[in-house]
Amino acid sequence: MKTKKLIQKMKGIKTTSLILCAFLAYSQFAMAQRFSDIQIQKEPLVLKSVGSFFVGGESVSQTFEELGGFTPAGHITVNQMYVNYIIPASETVKLPVVMIHGMALTGKTWETTPDGRIGWNEYFVRKGHPVFVVDQVARGRSGFNQAIFNNIRNGKGNITEQPVMRRFSDEHGWPNFRIGEKPGESFLDTKYPVDAMNELSKQGVPDLNSTLPNLVFNYKALAELSSQLDGAILMSHSQSGGYPHETALLENANVKAMVIIEPGGIWNNYTDSDLQKLAKIPIVVIFGDYLDVSTGVNHSWRTAYEQYNSFIQKVNAADGKAEMWFLPEKGIRGNSHMLMQDTNHLEIADMIMCWIEKNVTK
C-alpha cells in the first residue's frame, strides 16, 4: 500500500511538473510590452513630413439596417486603403517604398518589432527612403463594409453567405511562421524573438478579405498610390505576395521594383503578354529557413517557394530581371516567415537596399 501511494504521489508530482513547465513556457508571453522596452535610436530621426491618407474607395448607399440601426439611411465610403507615410528630410531623394502586410495582420508588421527593436518602416526612412505603410482594404484602419453582416443579422440573407473572419491562433503561429515545429519549442537557431510572442499575438486582427468580391480593390489602390508617388517600390509579405505583380499589370510605369517577402504562392497563370510586362520590372523574392515544416493547414511553404522559382524562371525567359533569395543558400540560417521582425532583420534590410541601389532606377 505504501508503495502504491508513493507511485501515485510521484505521478502527481510528474503531472504537476508538466503543467508547471507548460505554464512557464507560456507565462513569458503574458508579459506586456512597456514603452521603456522600446529601443529608441540614439540618432534623431529628422523628417520632412509624417502623416496618413486614403487611396481608393467608393461611395455606396446603405439602409438604416445596413448601417446598424442607429443612424438614418445614407452614403458611406467602402473599399478604401489606409496609408501611413514617413518622409525623411534627406538631400538625396530615394525611391518610395510601399510596405504591404499579410493575412490577418495590418501595417504594424513593418513597425517596431515585438521585442522593441527598430522596425523596417523607420529603418528604411533613416536610409533615405520615403516609406508608405498600408492596411489592406477591409483590414485594420482601412475598415470594412459591415452591411453584409447586418443584413444577415436582420434575416436578409442566408447565414451560410456570411463571410468568414479568419485569425491565426498563437499555437498555430509557431509552425506556420516557422519559428518552431510545436508551440513553445523554437528551433535552436531561430532568429525570431520568441520571448515576445505575446506581442506578435497582439498584431493579429480578423481577416475580412472574404467580404470583398475580389482582391482587385487592393491592386487598384496600390496602382493609384504608385501613380501618386510618381513611382514606388512595392514590398509585399505572405498573403499579399502577389499584389506587386498584379498591381504592375494595372500600373506598369510606376511600379519601379518588387520586393516579395515570403509569398504564399502564385495564384494566377500569367500569359506571355503579362510576363513581358513584368519582365520590365526588377523583382526579388526572399524566403527564410525551414520551408519543409508542416503548417498544419492546407498550405506548404516549400510549394510556395517552388511556385515562385517557376515564376522567376518564366519572367527571366521573357528577358526579365528576377531573383530568388533562399537565405540558407546565402549562409543565413534560422529566419522565420516574419523575417522583417527577426533578430537579423537589419541585415536583411541592408541586403534589400543594396539590391535596390544596383538594380532599380527612378
Tab-separated table of C-alpha atoms in Angstrom:
chain	number	residue	atom	x	y	z
A	1	MET	CA	0.000	0.000	0.000
A	2	LYS	CA	2.811	2.381	0.866
A	3	THR	CA	4.478	1.661	-2.480
A	4	LYS	CA	1.196	2.288	-4.330
A	5	LYS	CA	0.658	5.595	-2.526
A	6	LEU	CA	4.260	6.591	-3.303
A	7	ILE	CA	3.753	5.849	-7.001
A	8	GLN	CA	0.535	7.864	-7.041
A	9	LYS	CA	2.311	10.717	-5.294
A	10	MET	CA	5.161	10.584	-7.804
A	11	LYS	CA	2.661	10.594	-10.679
A	12	GLY	CA	1.039	13.639	-9.149
A	13	ILE	CA	4.383	15.379	-8.888
A	14	LYS	CA	5.179	14.482	-12.504
A	15	THR	CA	1.821	15.791	-13.715
A	16	THR	CA	2.258	18.966	-11.685
A	17	SER	CA	5.763	19.402	-13.130
A	18	LEU	CA	4.462	19.074	-16.681
A	19	ILE	CA	1.754	21.619	-16.015
A	20	LEU	CA	4.294	23.935	-14.380
A	21	CYS	CA	6.679	23.553	-17.322
A	22	ALA	CA	3.881	24.346	-19.753
A	23	PHE	CA	2.911	27.350	-17.649
A	24	LEU	CA	6.482	28.601	-17.553
A	25	ALA	CA	6.832	28.068	-21.294
A	26	TYR	CA	3.906	30.385	-21.948
A	27	SER	CA	3.967	32.705	-18.920
A	28	GLN	CA	6.752	34.699	-20.539
A	29	PHE	CA	4.311	35.530	-23.335
A	30	ALA	CA	1.806	37.050	-20.917
A	31	MET	CA	4.158	39.897	-20.073
A	32	ALA	CA	3.021	43.165	-21.573
A	33	GLN	CA	5.404	45.315	-23.552
A	34	ARG	CA	6.089	48.690	-21.970
A	35	PHE	CA	7.258	51.889	-23.590
A	36	SER	CA	10.508	51.523	-21.657
A	37	ASP	CA	11.085	48.267	-23.577
A	38	ILE	CA	11.295	50.153	-26.882
A	39	GLN	CA	14.855	50.540	-28.108
A	40	ILE	CA	14.868	54.154	-29.236
A	41	GLN	CA	17.666	55.033	-31.637
A	42	LYS	CA	20.433	57.318	-30.397
A	43	GLU	CA	20.500	59.453	-33.525
A	44	PRO	CA	17.476	61.764	-34.006
A	45	LEU	CA	15.090	60.875	-36.812
A	46	VAL	CA	14.888	64.012	-38.975
A	47	LEU	CA	11.736	64.141	-41.055
A	48	LYS	CA	10.252	66.299	-43.735
A	49	SER	CA	6.750	65.042	-43.057
A	50	VAL	CA	4.727	62.294	-41.371
A	51	GLY	CA	1.028	61.596	-41.682
A	52	SER	CA	-1.650	59.461	-43.289
A	53	PHE	CA	-4.262	59.466	-46.029
A	54	PHE	CA	-6.501	57.118	-48.010
A	55	VAL	CA	-6.451	55.921	-51.597
A	56	GLY	CA	-9.274	54.271	-53.479
A	57	GLY	CA	-12.763	53.864	-52.099
A	58	GLU	CA	-16.244	54.297	-53.452
A	59	SER	CA	-19.435	55.850	-52.136
A	60	VAL	CA	-22.356	53.460	-51.615
A	61	SER	CA	-25.894	53.979	-50.394
A	62	GLN	CA	-26.936	51.927	-47.367
A	63	THR	CA	-30.175	51.432	-45.484
A	64	PHE	CA	-30.900	52.102	-41.829
A	65	GLU	CA	-30.467	48.365	-41.119
A	66	GLU	CA	-27.233	48.063	-43.103
A	67	LEU	CA	-25.756	50.942	-41.120
A	68	GLY	CA	-26.511	49.138	-37.871
A	69	GLY	CA	-29.857	50.576	-36.894
A	70	PHE	CA	-28.572	53.772	-35.278
A	71	THR	CA	-28.291	56.436	-37.976
A	72	PRO	CA	-30.672	57.139	-40.873
A	73	ALA	CA	-30.045	55.708	-44.336
A	74	GLY	CA	-27.351	57.445	-46.350
A	75	HIS	CA	-23.978	57.072	-48.007
A	76	ILE	CA	-20.675	55.721	-46.727
A	77	THR	CA	-17.297	55.039	-48.320
A	78	VAL	CA	-16.085	51.448	-48.675
A	79	ASN	CA	-13.069	49.674	-50.215
A	80	GLN	CA	-10.591	52.421	-49.346
A	81	MET	CA	-6.966	51.778	-48.370
A	82	TYR	CA	-5.332	53.486	-45.391
A	83	VAL	CA	-1.769	54.738	-45.937
A	84	ASN	CA	0.664	55.931	-43.268
A	85	TYR	CA	3.695	57.802	-44.593
A	86	ILE	CA	7.073	58.964	-43.288
A	87	ILE	CA	9.186	61.268	-45.462
A	88	PRO	CA	12.838	61.782	-44.491
A	89	ALA	CA	14.452	65.193	-44.583
A	90	SER	CA	17.140	63.961	-46.939
A	91	GLU	CA	19.082	65.809	-49.605
A	92	THR	CA	19.211	62.625	-51.657
A	93	VAL	CA	15.662	61.610	-52.516
A	94	LYS	CA	15.408	57.856	-52.910
A	95	LEU	CA	12.517	55.864	-54.305
A	96	PRO	CA	9.497	55.454	-52.015
A	97	VAL	CA	8.895	52.003	-50.562
A	98	VAL	CA	5.309	50.821	-50.117
A	99	MET	CA	5.034	48.095	-47.467
A	100	ILE	CA	2.089	45.670	-47.692
A	101	HIS	CA	1.248	43.239	-44.876
A	102	GLY	CA	-0.070	39.677	-44.990
A	103	MET	CA	-3.084	37.667	-43.852
A	104	ALA	CA	-4.820	38.534	-40.548
A	105	LEU	CA	-2.296	41.328	-39.958
A	106	THR	CA	-2.015	45.069	-40.560
A	107	GLY	CA	0.718	47.564	-41.370
A	108	LYS	CA	2.004	47.036	-37.820
A	109	THR	CA	4.013	44.184	-39.368
A	110	TRP	CA	6.585	46.724	-40.568
A	111	GLU	CA	6.748	48.900	-37.470
A	112	THR	CA	8.586	48.453	-34.148
A	113	THR	CA	9.324	44.750	-33.660
A	114	PRO	CA	7.545	42.713	-30.956
A	115	ASP	CA	10.640	42.917	-28.746
A	116	GLY	CA	11.045	46.674	-29.195
A	117	ARG	CA	13.660	46.990	-31.943
A	118	ILE	CA	13.503	49.465	-34.803
A	119	GLY	CA	11.023	48.455	-37.499
A	120	TRP	CA	11.704	48.423	-41.209
A	121	ASN	CA	9.482	51.465	-41.730
A	122	GLU	CA	11.788	53.637	-39.617
A	123	TYR	CA	14.983	51.927	-40.777
A	124	PHE	CA	14.272	52.466	-44.465
A	125	VAL	CA	13.432	56.115	-43.732
A	126	ARG	CA	16.728	56.539	-41.887
A	127	LYS	CA	18.419	55.228	-45.028
A	128	GLY	CA	16.715	57.879	-47.153
A	129	HIS	CA	13.616	56.097	-48.493
A	130	PRO	CA	10.176	57.648	-48.046
A	131	VAL	CA	8.034	54.831	-46.618
A	132	PHE	CA	4.318	54.244	-47.119
A	133	VAL	CA	2.791	51.519	-44.922
A	134	VAL	CA	-0.706	50.408	-45.890
A	135	ASP	CA	-3.535	48.496	-44.274
A	136	GLN	CA	-5.140	46.299	-46.897
A	137	VAL	CA	-8.681	47.082	-47.977
A	138	ALA	CA	-11.118	45.568	-45.432
A	139	ARG	CA	-8.397	45.364	-42.801
A	140	GLY	CA	-7.259	47.496	-39.875
A	141	ARG	CA	-7.734	51.236	-40.317
A	142	SER	CA	-8.962	50.752	-43.869
A	143	GLY	CA	-12.200	49.455	-42.359
A	144	PHE	CA	-14.660	47.036	-43.943
A	145	ASN	CA	-18.191	47.004	-45.279
A	146	GLN	CA	-20.414	45.947	-42.383
A	147	ALA	CA	-23.628	45.798	-44.445
A	148	ILE	CA	-23.465	42.074	-45.223
A	149	PHE	CA	-23.241	41.184	-41.512
A	150	ASN	CA	-26.098	43.484	-40.566
A	151	ASN	CA	-28.261	42.205	-43.409
A	152	ILE	CA	-27.803	38.602	-42.361
A	153	ARG	CA	-28.428	39.537	-38.732
A	154	ASN	CA	-31.732	41.041	-39.825
A	155	GLY	CA	-32.723	37.970	-41.825
A	156	LYS	CA	-31.954	39.438	-45.249
A	157	GLY	CA	-29.680	36.640	-46.337
A	158	ASN	CA	-28.682	33.070	-45.642
A	159	ILE	CA	-26.346	32.568	-42.689
A	160	THR	CA	-24.123	30.444	-44.941
A	161	GLU	CA	-23.475	33.581	-47.016
A	162	GLN	CA	-21.901	35.382	-44.083
A	163	PRO	CA	-18.189	35.984	-44.717
A	164	VAL	CA	-15.657	34.116	-42.602
A	165	MET	CA	-13.359	36.144	-40.337
A	166	ARG	CA	-10.020	34.351	-40.159
A	167	ARG	CA	-7.391	34.577	-37.412
A	168	PHE	CA	-4.184	32.712	-36.590
A	169	SER	CA	-4.089	31.076	-33.172
A	170	ASP	CA	-0.954	31.724	-31.120
A	171	GLU	CA	-0.185	27.998	-31.206
A	172	HIS	CA	-0.516	27.775	-34.985
A	173	GLY	CA	1.852	30.707	-35.401
A	174	TRP	CA	4.839	28.595	-34.327
A	175	PRO	CA	4.831	26.096	-37.234
A	176	ASN	CA	3.096	28.339	-39.779
A	177	PHE	CA	5.533	31.210	-39.233
A	178	ARG	CA	8.315	28.587	-38.993
A	179	ILE	CA	9.532	29.601	-35.552
A	180	GLY	CA	9.345	26.025	-34.280
A	181	GLU	CA	7.627	22.778	-35.163
A	182	LYS	CA	5.496	22.865	-31.996
A	183	PRO	CA	4.125	25.660	-29.781
A	184	GLY	CA	6.702	26.755	-27.237
A	185	GLU	CA	9.525	24.790	-28.902
A	186	SER	CA	11.550	27.078	-31.135
A	187	PHE	CA	14.286	25.961	-33.499
A	188	LEU	CA	17.681	26.198	-31.810
A	189	ASP	CA	18.880	28.714	-34.389
A	190	THR	CA	15.633	30.650	-34.792
A	191	LYS	CA	16.066	34.317	-35.473
A	192	TYR	CA	12.607	35.149	-34.156
A	193	PRO	CA	12.478	36.842	-30.703
A	194	VAL	CA	10.384	34.100	-29.059
A	195	ASP	CA	10.246	35.894	-25.705
A	196	ALA	CA	7.981	38.441	-27.398
A	197	MET	CA	5.478	36.026	-28.933
A	198	ASN	CA	2.666	37.642	-26.933
A	199	GLU	CA	3.324	40.895	-28.781
A	200	LEU	CA	3.116	39.085	-32.110
A	201	SER	CA	-0.250	37.721	-30.955
A	202	LYS	CA	-1.487	41.268	-30.380
A	203	GLN	CA	-0.746	42.130	-34.001
A	204	GLY	CA	-3.374	39.696	-35.245
A	205	VAL	CA	-6.703	41.063	-36.459
A	206	PRO	CA	-9.769	39.488	-38.083
A	207	ASP	CA	-9.072	38.979	-41.773
A	208	LEU	CA	-12.059	40.290	-43.717
A	209	ASN	CA	-10.856	39.649	-47.251
A	210	SER	CA	-13.883	37.407	-47.613
A	211	THR	CA	-16.132	40.479	-47.528
A	212	LEU	CA	-14.611	41.597	-50.846
A	213	PRO	CA	-15.913	40.223	-54.140
A	214	ASN	CA	-12.252	40.002	-55.202
A	215	LEU	CA	-8.867	41.499	-54.344
A	216	VAL	CA	-8.780	43.932	-57.247
A	217	PHE	CA	-9.639	46.780	-54.843
A	218	ASN	CA	-6.202	46.316	-53.282
A	219	TYR	CA	-4.489	46.223	-56.664
A	220	LYS	CA	-6.294	49.353	-57.827
A	221	ALA	CA	-5.480	51.226	-54.613
A	222	LEU	CA	-1.797	50.279	-54.867
A	223	ALA	CA	-1.755	51.279	-58.530
A	224	GLU	CA	-3.260	54.652	-57.631
A	225	LEU	CA	-0.743	55.114	-54.806
A	226	SER	CA	2.194	54.227	-57.072
A	227	SER	CA	0.913	56.740	-59.608
A	228	GLN	CA	0.537	59.476	-56.986
A	229	LEU	CA	4.132	58.859	-55.880
A	230	ASP	CA	5.422	59.017	-59.479
A	231	GLY	CA	6.952	55.603	-58.963
A	232	ALA	CA	7.434	53.293	-55.993
A	233	ILE	CA	8.949	50.008	-54.877
A	234	LEU	CA	6.216	47.610	-53.769
A	235	MET	CA	7.248	45.385	-50.847
A	236	SER	CA	4.778	42.601	-50.061
A	237	HIS	CA	4.597	39.834	-47.485
A	238	SER	CA	2.913	36.445	-47.285
A	239	GLN	CA	-0.734	36.594	-48.448
A	240	SER	CA	-0.041	39.895	-50.244
A	241	GLY	CA	2.931	38.349	-52.069
A	242	GLY	CA	1.249	38.580	-55.469
A	243	TYR	CA	-0.017	42.139	-55.012
A	244	PRO	CA	3.021	43.825	-56.633
A	245	HIS	CA	2.790	41.866	-59.900
A	246	GLU	CA	-0.997	42.193	-60.034
A	247	THR	CA	-0.617	45.941	-59.441
A	248	ALA	CA	2.090	46.209	-62.075
A	249	LEU	CA	-0.262	44.769	-64.676
A	250	LEU	CA	-2.582	47.716	-63.916
A	251	GLU	CA	0.081	50.422	-63.489
A	252	ASN	CA	3.268	49.182	-65.113
A	253	ALA	CA	5.058	52.510	-65.474
A	254	ASN	CA	5.039	53.462	-61.787
A	255	VAL	CA	5.890	50.128	-60.185
A	256	LYS	CA	9.656	50.511	-60.185
A	257	ALA	CA	10.546	47.271	-58.391
A	258	MET	CA	9.035	44.393	-56.432
A	259	VAL	CA	10.413	43.049	-53.163
A	260	ILE	CA	8.322	39.946	-52.436
A	261	ILE	CA	8.918	38.511	-48.986
A	262	GLU	CA	7.794	35.000	-48.088
A	263	PRO	CA	4.876	34.954	-50.572
A	264	GLY	CA	2.096	32.443	-50.017
A	265	GLY	CA	2.147	31.185	-53.595
A	266	ILE	CA	1.272	32.007	-57.189
A	267	TRP	CA	-2.468	32.043	-57.780
A	268	ASN	CA	-2.658	33.204	-61.408
A	269	ASN	CA	-1.404	31.743	-64.655
A	270	TYR	CA	0.244	34.678	-66.377
A	271	THR	CA	0.101	34.997	-70.144
A	272	ASP	CA	3.133	35.680	-72.300
A	273	SER	CA	1.930	39.281	-72.593
A	274	ASP	CA	1.724	39.565	-68.781
A	275	LEU	CA	5.217	38.137	-68.365
A	276	GLN	CA	6.639	40.590	-70.885
A	277	LYS	CA	5.180	43.463	-68.847
A	278	LEU	CA	6.528	42.052	-65.580
A	279	ALA	CA	9.927	41.432	-67.169
A	280	LYS	CA	10.466	45.200	-67.362
A	281	ILE	CA	10.488	45.487	-63.570
A	282	PRO	CA	13.268	44.259	-61.230
A	283	ILE	CA	11.938	41.573	-58.879
A	284	VAL	CA	13.481	39.899	-55.837
A	285	VAL	CA	11.724	37.131	-53.903
A	286	ILE	CA	13.003	36.254	-50.415
A	287	PHE	CA	12.407	33.123	-48.333
A	288	GLY	CA	13.686	32.247	-44.871
A	289	ASP	CA	14.518	28.868	-43.362
A	290	TYR	CA	12.694	25.604	-42.583
A	291	LEU	CA	10.436	25.508	-45.637
A	292	ASP	CA	9.519	21.863	-45.050
A	293	VAL	CA	7.889	22.353	-41.657
A	294	SER	CA	4.275	21.173	-41.675
A	295	THR	CA	1.968	24.170	-41.284
A	296	GLY	CA	-0.935	22.088	-40.026
A	297	VAL	CA	-3.215	23.541	-42.704
A	298	ASN	CA	-3.671	23.041	-46.439
A	299	HIS	CA	-0.625	25.111	-47.290
A	300	SER	CA	3.052	24.340	-47.895
A	301	TRP	CA	5.856	26.893	-47.820
A	302	ARG	CA	8.012	24.560	-49.907
A	303	THR	CA	5.306	24.556	-52.583
A	304	ALA	CA	5.102	28.358	-52.453
A	305	TYR	CA	8.877	28.551	-52.871
A	306	GLU	CA	8.806	26.205	-55.871
A	307	GLN	CA	5.929	28.117	-57.455
A	308	TYR	CA	7.884	31.365	-57.208
A	309	ASN	CA	11.021	29.727	-58.565
A	310	SER	CA	8.965	28.743	-61.609
A	311	PHE	CA	7.531	32.277	-61.822
A	312	ILE	CA	11.036	33.766	-61.745
A	313	GLN	CA	12.197	31.436	-64.497
A	314	LYS	CA	9.261	32.473	-66.688
A	315	VAL	CA	9.893	36.185	-66.085
A	316	ASN	CA	13.602	35.803	-66.881
A	317	ALA	CA	12.789	33.790	-70.000
A	318	ALA	CA	10.978	36.946	-71.133
A	319	ASP	CA	14.247	38.895	-70.602
A	320	GLY	CA	13.291	39.868	-67.050
A	321	LYS	CA	15.412	40.765	-64.025
A	322	ALA	CA	14.058	38.498	-61.300
A	323	GLU	CA	15.969	36.868	-58.438
A	324	MET	CA	15.237	34.303	-55.741
A	325	TRP	CA	16.958	34.643	-52.380
A	326	PHE	CA	16.681	31.485	-50.312
A	327	LEU	CA	18.543	32.783	-47.277
A	328	PRO	CA	20.083	29.442	-46.146
A	329	GLU	CA	21.776	29.257	-49.557
A	330	LYS	CA	23.359	32.601	-48.691
A	331	GLY	CA	24.622	31.200	-45.395
A	332	ILE	CA	21.876	32.897	-43.374
A	333	ARG	CA	20.079	30.310	-41.230
A	334	GLY	CA	17.149	30.418	-38.829
A	335	ASN	CA	14.989	33.115	-40.392
A	336	SER	CA	11.259	32.781	-39.850
A	337	HIS	CA	8.300	33.708	-42.025
A	338	MET	CA	8.299	37.072	-40.210
A	339	LEU	CA	11.845	37.910	-41.228
A	340	MET	CA	11.207	41.674	-41.017
A	341	GLN	CA	10.883	41.075	-37.258
A	342	ASP	CA	13.724	38.559	-36.864
A	343	THR	CA	16.793	39.461	-34.846
A	344	ASN	CA	18.867	39.860	-38.042
A	345	HIS	CA	16.191	41.937	-39.774
A	346	LEU	CA	18.504	44.902	-40.358
A	347	GLU	CA	20.988	42.670	-42.169
A	348	ILE	CA	18.175	41.580	-44.487
A	349	ALA	CA	17.034	45.188	-44.909
A	350	ASP	CA	20.564	46.241	-45.873
A	351	MET	CA	20.702	43.444	-48.446
A	352	ILE	CA	17.424	44.674	-49.952
A	353	MET	CA	18.582	48.290	-50.094
A	354	CYS	CA	21.857	47.218	-51.708
A	355	TRP	CA	19.829	45.317	-54.316
A	356	ILE	CA	17.691	48.419	-54.901
A	357	GLU	CA	20.771	50.573	-55.441
A	358	LYS	CA	22.159	48.134	-58.001
A	359	ASN	CA	19.008	47.226	-59.893
A	360	VAL	CA	16.396	49.960	-59.630
A	361	THR	CA	16.278	53.267	-61.425
A	362	LYS	CA	13.844	56.098	-60.818
